[in-house]
Coordinates of N, CA and C in Angstrom, one line a residue:
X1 N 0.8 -1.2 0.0 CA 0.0 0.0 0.0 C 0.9 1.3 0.0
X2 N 2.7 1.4 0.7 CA 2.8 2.5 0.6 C 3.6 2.9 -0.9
X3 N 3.9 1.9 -1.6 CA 4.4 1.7 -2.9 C 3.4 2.4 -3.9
X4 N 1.7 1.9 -3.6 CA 0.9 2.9 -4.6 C 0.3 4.0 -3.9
X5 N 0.8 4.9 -3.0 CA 0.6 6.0 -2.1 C 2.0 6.9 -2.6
X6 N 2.7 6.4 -3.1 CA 3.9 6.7 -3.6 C 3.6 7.1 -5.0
X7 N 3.1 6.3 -5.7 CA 3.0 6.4 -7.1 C 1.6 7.9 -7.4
X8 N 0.4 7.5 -6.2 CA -0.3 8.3 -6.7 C 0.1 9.8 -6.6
X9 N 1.0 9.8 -5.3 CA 1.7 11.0 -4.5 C 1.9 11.8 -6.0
X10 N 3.5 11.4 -6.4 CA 3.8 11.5 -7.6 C 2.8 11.6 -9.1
X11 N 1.9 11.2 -9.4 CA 1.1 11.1 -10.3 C 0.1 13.0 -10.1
X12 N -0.5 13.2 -8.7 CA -1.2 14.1 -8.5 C 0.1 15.2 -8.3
X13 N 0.7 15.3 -8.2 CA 1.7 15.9 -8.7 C 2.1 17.0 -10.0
X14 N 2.2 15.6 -10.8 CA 2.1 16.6 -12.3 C 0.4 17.0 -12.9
X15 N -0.7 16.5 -11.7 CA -2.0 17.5 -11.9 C -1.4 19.0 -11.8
X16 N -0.8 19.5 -11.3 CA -0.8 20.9 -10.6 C 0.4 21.6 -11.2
X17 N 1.0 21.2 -12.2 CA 2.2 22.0 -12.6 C 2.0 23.2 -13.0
X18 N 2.9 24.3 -12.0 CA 2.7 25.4 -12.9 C 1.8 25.9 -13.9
X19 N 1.2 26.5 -14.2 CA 0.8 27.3 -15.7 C 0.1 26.0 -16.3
X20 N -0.5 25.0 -15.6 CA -1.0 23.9 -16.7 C -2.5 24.4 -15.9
X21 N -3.9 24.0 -16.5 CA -4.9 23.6 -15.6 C -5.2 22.2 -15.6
X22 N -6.0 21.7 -14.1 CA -5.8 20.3 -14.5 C -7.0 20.1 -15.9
X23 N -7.4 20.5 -16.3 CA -8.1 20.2 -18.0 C -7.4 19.6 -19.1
X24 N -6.3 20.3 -18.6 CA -5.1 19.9 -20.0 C -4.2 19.1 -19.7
X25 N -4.7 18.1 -20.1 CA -4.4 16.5 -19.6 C -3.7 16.2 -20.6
X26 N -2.8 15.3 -20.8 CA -2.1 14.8 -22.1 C -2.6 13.5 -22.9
X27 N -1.8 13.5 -23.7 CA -2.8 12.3 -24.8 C -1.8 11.9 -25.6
X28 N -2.3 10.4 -26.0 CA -1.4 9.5 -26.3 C -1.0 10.3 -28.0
X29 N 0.1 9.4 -29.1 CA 0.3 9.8 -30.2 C 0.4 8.7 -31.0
X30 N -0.6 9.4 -32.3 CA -0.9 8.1 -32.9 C 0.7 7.4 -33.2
X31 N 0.2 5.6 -33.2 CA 1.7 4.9 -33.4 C 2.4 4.6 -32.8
X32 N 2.3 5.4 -31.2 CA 3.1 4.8 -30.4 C 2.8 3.6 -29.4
X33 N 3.8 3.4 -28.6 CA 3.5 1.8 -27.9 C 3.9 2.7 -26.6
X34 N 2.9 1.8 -25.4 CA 3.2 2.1 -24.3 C 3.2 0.3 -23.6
X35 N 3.9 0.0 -23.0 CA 4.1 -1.2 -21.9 C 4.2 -0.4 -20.3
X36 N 3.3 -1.2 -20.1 CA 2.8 -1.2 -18.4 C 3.2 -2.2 -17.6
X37 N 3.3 -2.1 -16.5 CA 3.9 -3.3 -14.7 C 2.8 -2.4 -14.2
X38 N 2.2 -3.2 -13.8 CA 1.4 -3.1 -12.7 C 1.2 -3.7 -11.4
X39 N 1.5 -3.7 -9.9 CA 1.0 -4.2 -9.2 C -0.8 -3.7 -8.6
X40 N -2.0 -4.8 -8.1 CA -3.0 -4.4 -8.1 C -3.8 -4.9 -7.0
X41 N -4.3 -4.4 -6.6 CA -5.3 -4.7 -5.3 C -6.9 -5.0 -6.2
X42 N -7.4 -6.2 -5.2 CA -8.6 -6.2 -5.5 C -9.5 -6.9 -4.2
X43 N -10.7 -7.0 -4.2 CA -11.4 -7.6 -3.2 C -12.0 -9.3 -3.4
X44 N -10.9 -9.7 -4.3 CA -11.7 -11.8 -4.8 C -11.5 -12.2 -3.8
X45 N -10.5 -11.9 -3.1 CA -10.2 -12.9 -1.9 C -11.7 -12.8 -1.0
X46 N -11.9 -11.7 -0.8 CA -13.3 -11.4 0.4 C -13.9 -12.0 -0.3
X47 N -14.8 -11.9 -1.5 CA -15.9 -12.0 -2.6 C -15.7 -13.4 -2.5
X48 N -14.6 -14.2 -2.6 CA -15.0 -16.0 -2.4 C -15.1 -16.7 -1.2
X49 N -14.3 -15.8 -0.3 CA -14.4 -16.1 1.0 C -16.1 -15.7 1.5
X50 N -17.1 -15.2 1.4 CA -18.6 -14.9 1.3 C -18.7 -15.6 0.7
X51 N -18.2 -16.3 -0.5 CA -19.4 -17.4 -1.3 C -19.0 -18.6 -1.1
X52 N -17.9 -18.8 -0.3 CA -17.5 -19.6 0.3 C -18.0 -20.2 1.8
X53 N -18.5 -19.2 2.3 CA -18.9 -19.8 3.3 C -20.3 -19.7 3.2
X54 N -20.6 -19.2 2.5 CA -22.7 -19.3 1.8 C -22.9 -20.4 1.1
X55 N -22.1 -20.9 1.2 CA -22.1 -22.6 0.2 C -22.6 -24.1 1.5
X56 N -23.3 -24.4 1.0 CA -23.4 -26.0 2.0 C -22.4 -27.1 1.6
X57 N -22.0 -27.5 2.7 CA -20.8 -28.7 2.3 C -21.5 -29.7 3.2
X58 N -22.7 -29.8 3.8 CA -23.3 -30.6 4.8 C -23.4 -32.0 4.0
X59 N -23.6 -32.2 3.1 CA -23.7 -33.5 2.4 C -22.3 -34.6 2.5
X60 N -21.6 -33.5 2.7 CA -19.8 -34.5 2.2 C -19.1 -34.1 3.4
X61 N -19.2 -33.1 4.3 CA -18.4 -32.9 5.4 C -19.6 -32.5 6.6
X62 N -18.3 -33.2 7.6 CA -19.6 -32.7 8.8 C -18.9 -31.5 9.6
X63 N -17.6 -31.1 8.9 CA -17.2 -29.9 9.5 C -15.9 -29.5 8.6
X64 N -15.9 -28.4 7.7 CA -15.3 -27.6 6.9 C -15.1 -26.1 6.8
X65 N -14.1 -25.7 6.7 CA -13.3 -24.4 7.0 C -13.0 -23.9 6.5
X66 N -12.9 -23.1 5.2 CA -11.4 -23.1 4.6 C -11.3 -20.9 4.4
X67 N -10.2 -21.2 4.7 CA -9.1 -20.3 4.8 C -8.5 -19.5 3.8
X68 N -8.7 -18.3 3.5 CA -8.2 -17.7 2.1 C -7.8 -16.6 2.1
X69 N -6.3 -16.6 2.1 CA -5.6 -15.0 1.3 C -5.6 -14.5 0.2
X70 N -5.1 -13.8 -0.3 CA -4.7 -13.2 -1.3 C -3.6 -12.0 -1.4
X71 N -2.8 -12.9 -2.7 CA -1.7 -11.7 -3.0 C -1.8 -10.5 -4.0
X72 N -1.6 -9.1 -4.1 CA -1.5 -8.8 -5.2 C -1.5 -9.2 -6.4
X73 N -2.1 -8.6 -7.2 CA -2.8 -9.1 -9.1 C -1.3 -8.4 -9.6
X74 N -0.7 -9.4 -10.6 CA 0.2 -8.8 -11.2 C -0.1 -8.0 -12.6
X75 N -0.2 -7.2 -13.1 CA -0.9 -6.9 -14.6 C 0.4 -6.2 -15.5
X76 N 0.3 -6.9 -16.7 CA 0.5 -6.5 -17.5 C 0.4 -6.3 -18.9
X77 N 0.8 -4.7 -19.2 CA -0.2 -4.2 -20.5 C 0.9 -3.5 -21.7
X78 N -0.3 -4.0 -22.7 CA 0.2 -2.9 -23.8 C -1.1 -2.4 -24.4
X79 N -0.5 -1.1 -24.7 CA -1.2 0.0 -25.5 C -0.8 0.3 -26.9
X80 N -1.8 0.6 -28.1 CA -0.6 1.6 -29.0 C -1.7 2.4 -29.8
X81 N -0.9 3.4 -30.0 CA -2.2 4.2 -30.2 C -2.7 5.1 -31.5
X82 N -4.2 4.9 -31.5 CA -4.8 4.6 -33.1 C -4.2 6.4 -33.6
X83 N -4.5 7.3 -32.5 CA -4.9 8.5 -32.7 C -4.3 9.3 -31.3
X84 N -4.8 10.4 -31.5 CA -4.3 11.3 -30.1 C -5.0 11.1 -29.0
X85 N -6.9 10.4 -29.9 CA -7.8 10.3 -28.5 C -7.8 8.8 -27.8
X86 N -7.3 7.8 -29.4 CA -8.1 6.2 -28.5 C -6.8 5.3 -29.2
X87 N -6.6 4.4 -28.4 CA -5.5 3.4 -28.4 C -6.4 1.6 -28.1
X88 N -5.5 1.4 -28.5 CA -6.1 -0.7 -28.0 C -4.9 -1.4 -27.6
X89 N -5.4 -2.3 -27.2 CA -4.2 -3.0 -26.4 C -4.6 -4.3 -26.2
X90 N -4.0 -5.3 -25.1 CA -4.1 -6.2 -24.3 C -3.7 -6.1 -23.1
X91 N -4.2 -6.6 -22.1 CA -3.9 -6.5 -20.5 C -3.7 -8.1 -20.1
X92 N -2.8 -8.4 -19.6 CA -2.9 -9.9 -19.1 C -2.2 -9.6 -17.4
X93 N -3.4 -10.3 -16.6 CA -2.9 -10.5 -15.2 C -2.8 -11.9 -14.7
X94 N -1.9 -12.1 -13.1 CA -2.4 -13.0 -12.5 C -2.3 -13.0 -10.8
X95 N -3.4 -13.5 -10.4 CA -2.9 -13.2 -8.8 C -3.0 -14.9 -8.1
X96 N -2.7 -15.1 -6.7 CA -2.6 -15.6 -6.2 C -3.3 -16.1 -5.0
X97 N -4.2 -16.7 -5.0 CA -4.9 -17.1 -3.4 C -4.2 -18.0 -2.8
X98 N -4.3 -18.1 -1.3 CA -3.9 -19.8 -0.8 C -4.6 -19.4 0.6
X99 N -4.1 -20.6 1.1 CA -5.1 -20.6 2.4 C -5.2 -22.7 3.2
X100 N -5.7 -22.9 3.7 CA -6.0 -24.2 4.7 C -7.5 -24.3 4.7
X101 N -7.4 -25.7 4.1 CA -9.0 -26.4 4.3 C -9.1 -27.3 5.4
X102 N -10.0 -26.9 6.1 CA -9.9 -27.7 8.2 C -11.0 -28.3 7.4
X103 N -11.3 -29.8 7.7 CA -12.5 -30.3 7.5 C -12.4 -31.6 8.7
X104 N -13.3 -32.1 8.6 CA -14.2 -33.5 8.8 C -14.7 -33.9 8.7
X105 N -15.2 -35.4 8.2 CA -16.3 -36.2 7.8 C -15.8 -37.6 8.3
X106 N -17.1 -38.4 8.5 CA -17.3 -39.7 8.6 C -17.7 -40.8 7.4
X107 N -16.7 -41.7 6.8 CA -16.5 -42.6 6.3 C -16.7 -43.8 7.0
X108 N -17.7 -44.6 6.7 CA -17.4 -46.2 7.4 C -17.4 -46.7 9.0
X109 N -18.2 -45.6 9.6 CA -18.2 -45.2 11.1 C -16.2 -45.0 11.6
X110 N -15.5 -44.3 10.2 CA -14.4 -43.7 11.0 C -14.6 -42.0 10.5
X111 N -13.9 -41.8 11.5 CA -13.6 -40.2 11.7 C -12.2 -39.4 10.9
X112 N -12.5 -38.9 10.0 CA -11.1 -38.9 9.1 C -11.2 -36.8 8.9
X113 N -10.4 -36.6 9.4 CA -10.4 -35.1 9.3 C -8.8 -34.3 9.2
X114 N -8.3 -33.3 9.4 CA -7.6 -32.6 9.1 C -7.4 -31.3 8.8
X115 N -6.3 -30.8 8.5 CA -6.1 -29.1 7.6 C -5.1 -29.3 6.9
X116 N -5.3 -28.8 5.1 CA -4.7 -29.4 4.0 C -4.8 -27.4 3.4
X117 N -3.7 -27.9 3.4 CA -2.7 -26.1 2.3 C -3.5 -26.4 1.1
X118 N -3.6 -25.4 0.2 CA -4.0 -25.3 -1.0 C -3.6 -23.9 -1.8
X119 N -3.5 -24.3 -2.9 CA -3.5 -22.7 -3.8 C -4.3 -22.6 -4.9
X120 N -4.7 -21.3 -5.0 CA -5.3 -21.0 -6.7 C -4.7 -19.8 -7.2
X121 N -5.3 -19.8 -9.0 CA -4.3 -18.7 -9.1 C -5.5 -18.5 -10.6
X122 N -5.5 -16.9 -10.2 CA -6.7 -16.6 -11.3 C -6.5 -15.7 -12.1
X123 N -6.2 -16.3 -13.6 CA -5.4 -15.5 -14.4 C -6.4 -14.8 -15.5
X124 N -5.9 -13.6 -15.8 CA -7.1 -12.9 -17.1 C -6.1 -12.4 -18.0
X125 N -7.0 -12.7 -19.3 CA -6.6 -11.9 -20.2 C -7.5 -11.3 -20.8
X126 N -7.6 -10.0 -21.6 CA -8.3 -9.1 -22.0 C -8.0 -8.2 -23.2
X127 N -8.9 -7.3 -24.2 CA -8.5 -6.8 -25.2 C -9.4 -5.6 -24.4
X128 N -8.4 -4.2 -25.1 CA -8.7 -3.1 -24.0 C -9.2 -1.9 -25.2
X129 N -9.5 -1.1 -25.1 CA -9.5 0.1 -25.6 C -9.6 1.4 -24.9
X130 N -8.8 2.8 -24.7 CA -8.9 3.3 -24.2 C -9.1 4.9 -25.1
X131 N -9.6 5.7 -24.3 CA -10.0 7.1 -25.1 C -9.1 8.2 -23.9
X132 N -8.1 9.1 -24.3 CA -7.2 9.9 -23.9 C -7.5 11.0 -23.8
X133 N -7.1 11.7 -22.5 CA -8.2 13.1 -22.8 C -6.2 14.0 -22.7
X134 N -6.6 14.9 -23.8 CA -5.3 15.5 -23.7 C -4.4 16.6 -24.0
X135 N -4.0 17.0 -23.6 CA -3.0 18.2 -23.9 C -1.8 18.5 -23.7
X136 N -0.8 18.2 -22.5 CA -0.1 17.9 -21.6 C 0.6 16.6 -22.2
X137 N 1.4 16.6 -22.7 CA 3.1 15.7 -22.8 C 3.4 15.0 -21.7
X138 N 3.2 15.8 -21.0 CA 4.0 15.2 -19.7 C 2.6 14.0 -18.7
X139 N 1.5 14.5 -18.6 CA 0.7 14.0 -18.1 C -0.5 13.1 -19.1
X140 N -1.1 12.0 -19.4 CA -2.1 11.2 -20.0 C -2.5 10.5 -18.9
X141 N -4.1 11.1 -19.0 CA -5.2 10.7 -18.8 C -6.3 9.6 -19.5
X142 N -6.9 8.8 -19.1 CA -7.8 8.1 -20.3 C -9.1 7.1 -19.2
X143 N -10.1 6.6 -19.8 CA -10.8 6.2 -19.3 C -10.7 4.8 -20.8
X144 N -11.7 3.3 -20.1 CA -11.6 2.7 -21.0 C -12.3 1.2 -20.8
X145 N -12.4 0.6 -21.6 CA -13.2 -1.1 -21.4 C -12.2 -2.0 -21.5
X146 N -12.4 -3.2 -20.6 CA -11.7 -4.7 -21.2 C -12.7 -5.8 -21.5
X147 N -12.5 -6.2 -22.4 CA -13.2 -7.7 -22.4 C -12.3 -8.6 -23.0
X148 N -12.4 -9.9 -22.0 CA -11.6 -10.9 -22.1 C -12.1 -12.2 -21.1
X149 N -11.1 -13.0 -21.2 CA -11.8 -14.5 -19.8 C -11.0 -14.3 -18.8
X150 N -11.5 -15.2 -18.3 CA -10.6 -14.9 -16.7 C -10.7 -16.5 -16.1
X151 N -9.4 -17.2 -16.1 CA -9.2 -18.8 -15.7 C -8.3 -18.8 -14.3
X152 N -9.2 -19.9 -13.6 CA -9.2 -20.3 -12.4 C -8.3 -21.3 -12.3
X153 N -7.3 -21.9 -11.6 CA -6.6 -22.9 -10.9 C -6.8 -23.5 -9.8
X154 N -6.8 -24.4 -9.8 CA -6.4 -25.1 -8.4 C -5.6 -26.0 -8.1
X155 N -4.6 -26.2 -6.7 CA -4.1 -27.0 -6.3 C -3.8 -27.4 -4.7
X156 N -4.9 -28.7 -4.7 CA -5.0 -29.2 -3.4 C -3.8 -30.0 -2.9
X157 N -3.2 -30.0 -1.8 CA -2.3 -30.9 -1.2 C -2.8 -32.2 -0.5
X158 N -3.4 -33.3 -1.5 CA -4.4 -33.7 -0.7 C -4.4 -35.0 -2.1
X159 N -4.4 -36.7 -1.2 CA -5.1 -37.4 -2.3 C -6.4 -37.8 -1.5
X160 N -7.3 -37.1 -0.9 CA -8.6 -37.0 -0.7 C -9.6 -36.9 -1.3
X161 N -10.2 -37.8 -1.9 CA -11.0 -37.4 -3.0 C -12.1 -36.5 -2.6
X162 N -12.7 -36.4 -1.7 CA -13.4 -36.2 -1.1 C -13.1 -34.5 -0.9
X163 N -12.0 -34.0 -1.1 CA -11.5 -32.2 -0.5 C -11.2 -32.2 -2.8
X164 N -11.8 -32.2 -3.2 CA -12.2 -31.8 -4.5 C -13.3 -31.1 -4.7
X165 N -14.0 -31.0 -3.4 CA -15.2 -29.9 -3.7 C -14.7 -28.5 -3.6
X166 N -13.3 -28.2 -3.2 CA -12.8 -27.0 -3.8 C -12.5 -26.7 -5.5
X167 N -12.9 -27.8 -5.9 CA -12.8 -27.7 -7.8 C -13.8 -26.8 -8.6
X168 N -14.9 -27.1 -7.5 CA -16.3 -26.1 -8.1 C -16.4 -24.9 -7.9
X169 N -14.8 -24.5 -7.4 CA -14.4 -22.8 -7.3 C -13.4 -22.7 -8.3
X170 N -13.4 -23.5 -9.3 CA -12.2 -23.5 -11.0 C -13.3 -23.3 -11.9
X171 N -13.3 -22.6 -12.6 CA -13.9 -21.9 -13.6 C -13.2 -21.1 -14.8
X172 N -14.1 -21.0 -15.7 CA -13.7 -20.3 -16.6 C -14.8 -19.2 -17.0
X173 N -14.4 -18.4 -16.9 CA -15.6 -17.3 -17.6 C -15.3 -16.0 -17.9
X174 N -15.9 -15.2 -18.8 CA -16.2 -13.7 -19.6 C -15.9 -13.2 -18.6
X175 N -14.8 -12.1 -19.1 CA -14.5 -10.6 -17.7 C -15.3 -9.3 -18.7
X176 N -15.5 -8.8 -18.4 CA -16.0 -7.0 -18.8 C -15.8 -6.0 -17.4
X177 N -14.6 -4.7 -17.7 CA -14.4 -4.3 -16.7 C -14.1 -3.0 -17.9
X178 N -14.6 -2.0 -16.6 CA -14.4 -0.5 -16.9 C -13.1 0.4 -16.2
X179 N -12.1 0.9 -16.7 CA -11.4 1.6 -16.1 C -12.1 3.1 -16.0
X180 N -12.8 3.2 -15.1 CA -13.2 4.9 -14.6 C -11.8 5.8 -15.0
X181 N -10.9 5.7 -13.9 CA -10.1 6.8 -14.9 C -8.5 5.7 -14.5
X182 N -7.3 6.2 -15.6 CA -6.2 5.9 -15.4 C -5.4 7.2 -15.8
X183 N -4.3 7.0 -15.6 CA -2.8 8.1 -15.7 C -1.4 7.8 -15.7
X184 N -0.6 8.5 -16.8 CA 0.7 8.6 -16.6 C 1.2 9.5 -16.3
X185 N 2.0 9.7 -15.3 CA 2.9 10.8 -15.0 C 4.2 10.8 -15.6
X186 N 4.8 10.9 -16.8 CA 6.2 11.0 -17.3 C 7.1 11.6 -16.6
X187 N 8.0 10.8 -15.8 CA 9.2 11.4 -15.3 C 10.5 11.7 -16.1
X188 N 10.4 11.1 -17.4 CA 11.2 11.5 -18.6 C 10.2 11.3 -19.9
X189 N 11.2 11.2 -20.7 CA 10.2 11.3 -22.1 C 10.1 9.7 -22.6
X190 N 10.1 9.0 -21.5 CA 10.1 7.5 -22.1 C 9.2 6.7 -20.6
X191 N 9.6 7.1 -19.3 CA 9.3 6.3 -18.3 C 8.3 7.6 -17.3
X192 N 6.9 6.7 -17.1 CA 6.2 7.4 -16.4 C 5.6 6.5 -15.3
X193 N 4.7 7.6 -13.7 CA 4.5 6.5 -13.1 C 3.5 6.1 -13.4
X194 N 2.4 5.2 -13.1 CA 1.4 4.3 -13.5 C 0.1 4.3 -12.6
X195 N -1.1 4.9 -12.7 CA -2.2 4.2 -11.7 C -3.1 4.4 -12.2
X196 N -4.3 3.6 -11.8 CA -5.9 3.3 -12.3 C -6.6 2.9 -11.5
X197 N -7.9 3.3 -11.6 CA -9.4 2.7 -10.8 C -9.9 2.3 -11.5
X198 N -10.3 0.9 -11.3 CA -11.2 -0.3 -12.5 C -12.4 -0.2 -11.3
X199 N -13.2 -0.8 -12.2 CA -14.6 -1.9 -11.8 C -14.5 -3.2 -12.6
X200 N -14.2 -4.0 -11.6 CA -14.0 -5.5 -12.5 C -12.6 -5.8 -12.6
X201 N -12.4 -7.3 -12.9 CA -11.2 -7.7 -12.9 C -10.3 -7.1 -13.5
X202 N -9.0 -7.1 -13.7 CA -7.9 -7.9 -12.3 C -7.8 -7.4 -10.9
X203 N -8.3 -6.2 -10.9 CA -8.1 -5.3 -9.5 C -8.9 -4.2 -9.9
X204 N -9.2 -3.4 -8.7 CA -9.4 -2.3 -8.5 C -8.8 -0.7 -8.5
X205 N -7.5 -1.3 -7.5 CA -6.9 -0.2 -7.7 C -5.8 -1.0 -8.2
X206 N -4.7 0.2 -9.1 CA -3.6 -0.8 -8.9 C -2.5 0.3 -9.8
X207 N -1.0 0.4 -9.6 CA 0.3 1.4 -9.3 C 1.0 0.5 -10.0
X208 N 1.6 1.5 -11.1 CA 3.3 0.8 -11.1 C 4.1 2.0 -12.2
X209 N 4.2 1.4 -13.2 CA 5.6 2.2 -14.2 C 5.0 1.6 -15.7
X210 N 5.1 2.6 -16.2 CA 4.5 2.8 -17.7 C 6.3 2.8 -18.7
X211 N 6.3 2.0 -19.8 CA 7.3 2.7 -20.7 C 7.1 3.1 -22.1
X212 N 7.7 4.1 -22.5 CA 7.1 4.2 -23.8 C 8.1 4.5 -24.8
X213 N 7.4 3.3 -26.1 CA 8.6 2.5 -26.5 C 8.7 3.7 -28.2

């Protein structure tokens, strides 16, 4: 968190320069390529952890737990751009859950229970388009859509056949997400810093370094 408190510090920064107003925002040029690092925060881990425990396991366990972190979404992107206002690209992320499944059940009047590690890892890819609002060289602004899928992993530490009901949390399915706004701050004429507010996958918020090639 203080790595993108850093970045945005820096970013609202070149809002205020001198003799600019914040109106005159910068904007991409047609032809060029920008590559993005992103690190990104999002809320999946809470969001499965709720549908996770709103789930009934009463049929196959008579006592089940399970336990879930989450690491930062890695993302990365490219841009290039059609015009001064709109560019396309691709974004590909991935992040990381893990966590401990406590369970118990009865087999054969025996008692067979435990806590077994696990990981997932939920990766997306997407085709993006963004519209640049601009004036400013130094500073680009843009707003924009992704659509793309978004595939689920799993890996249980476990030959239990029985702890595979964490499989019905592997999926595959359609992402559609909006970037409300994003920004580059150019700290030279090639490397700027990086941040965005999404709705929808890979994250929410999420900071890093822009280069432009």
């Amino acid at each position: 968190m203080m790595l993108m408190k850093r970045f945005l510090t820096i970013s609202l920064f070149f809002l205020i320069v001198p003799g600019k107003s914040i109106l005159t925002f910068a904007q991409t040029t047609s032809g060029e390529s920008v590559i993005t690092s992103d690190i990104g925060f999002s809320v999946v881990g809470a969001a499965l952890k709720t549908f996770v425990d709103g789930k009934s396991f009463k049929d196959s366990f008579d006592r089940v737990t399970v336990g879930i972190n989450s690491k930062p979404a890695v993302v990365l992107s490219y841009d290039y751009g059609l015009s001064d206002m709109w560019s396309i690209g691709m974004v590909a992320s991935s992040q990381q859950l893990y966590g401990d499944l406590d369970y118990a059940y009865t087999l054969n009047n025996e008692l067979r229970e435990g806590v077994v590690p696990y990981t997932m890892r939920r990766n997306n890819i997407s085709f993006s388009t963004k519209v640049h609002y601009g004036g400013n060289e130094r500073v680009d602004f843009y707003s924009g859509l992704r659509v793309g899928m978004i595939f689920w992993g799993i890996n249980i530490d476990t030959n239990d056949d029985r702890l595979d009901v964490l499989t019905k949390f592997t999926f595959t399915r359609p992402n559609f997400s909006f970037t409300a706004l994003g920004g580059r701050a150019y700290l030279t004429d090639h490397i700027a810093c990086h941040f965005e507010f999404n709705l929808g996958a890979p994250n929410l918020v999420g900071a890093g370094l822009s280069v432009k090639l």
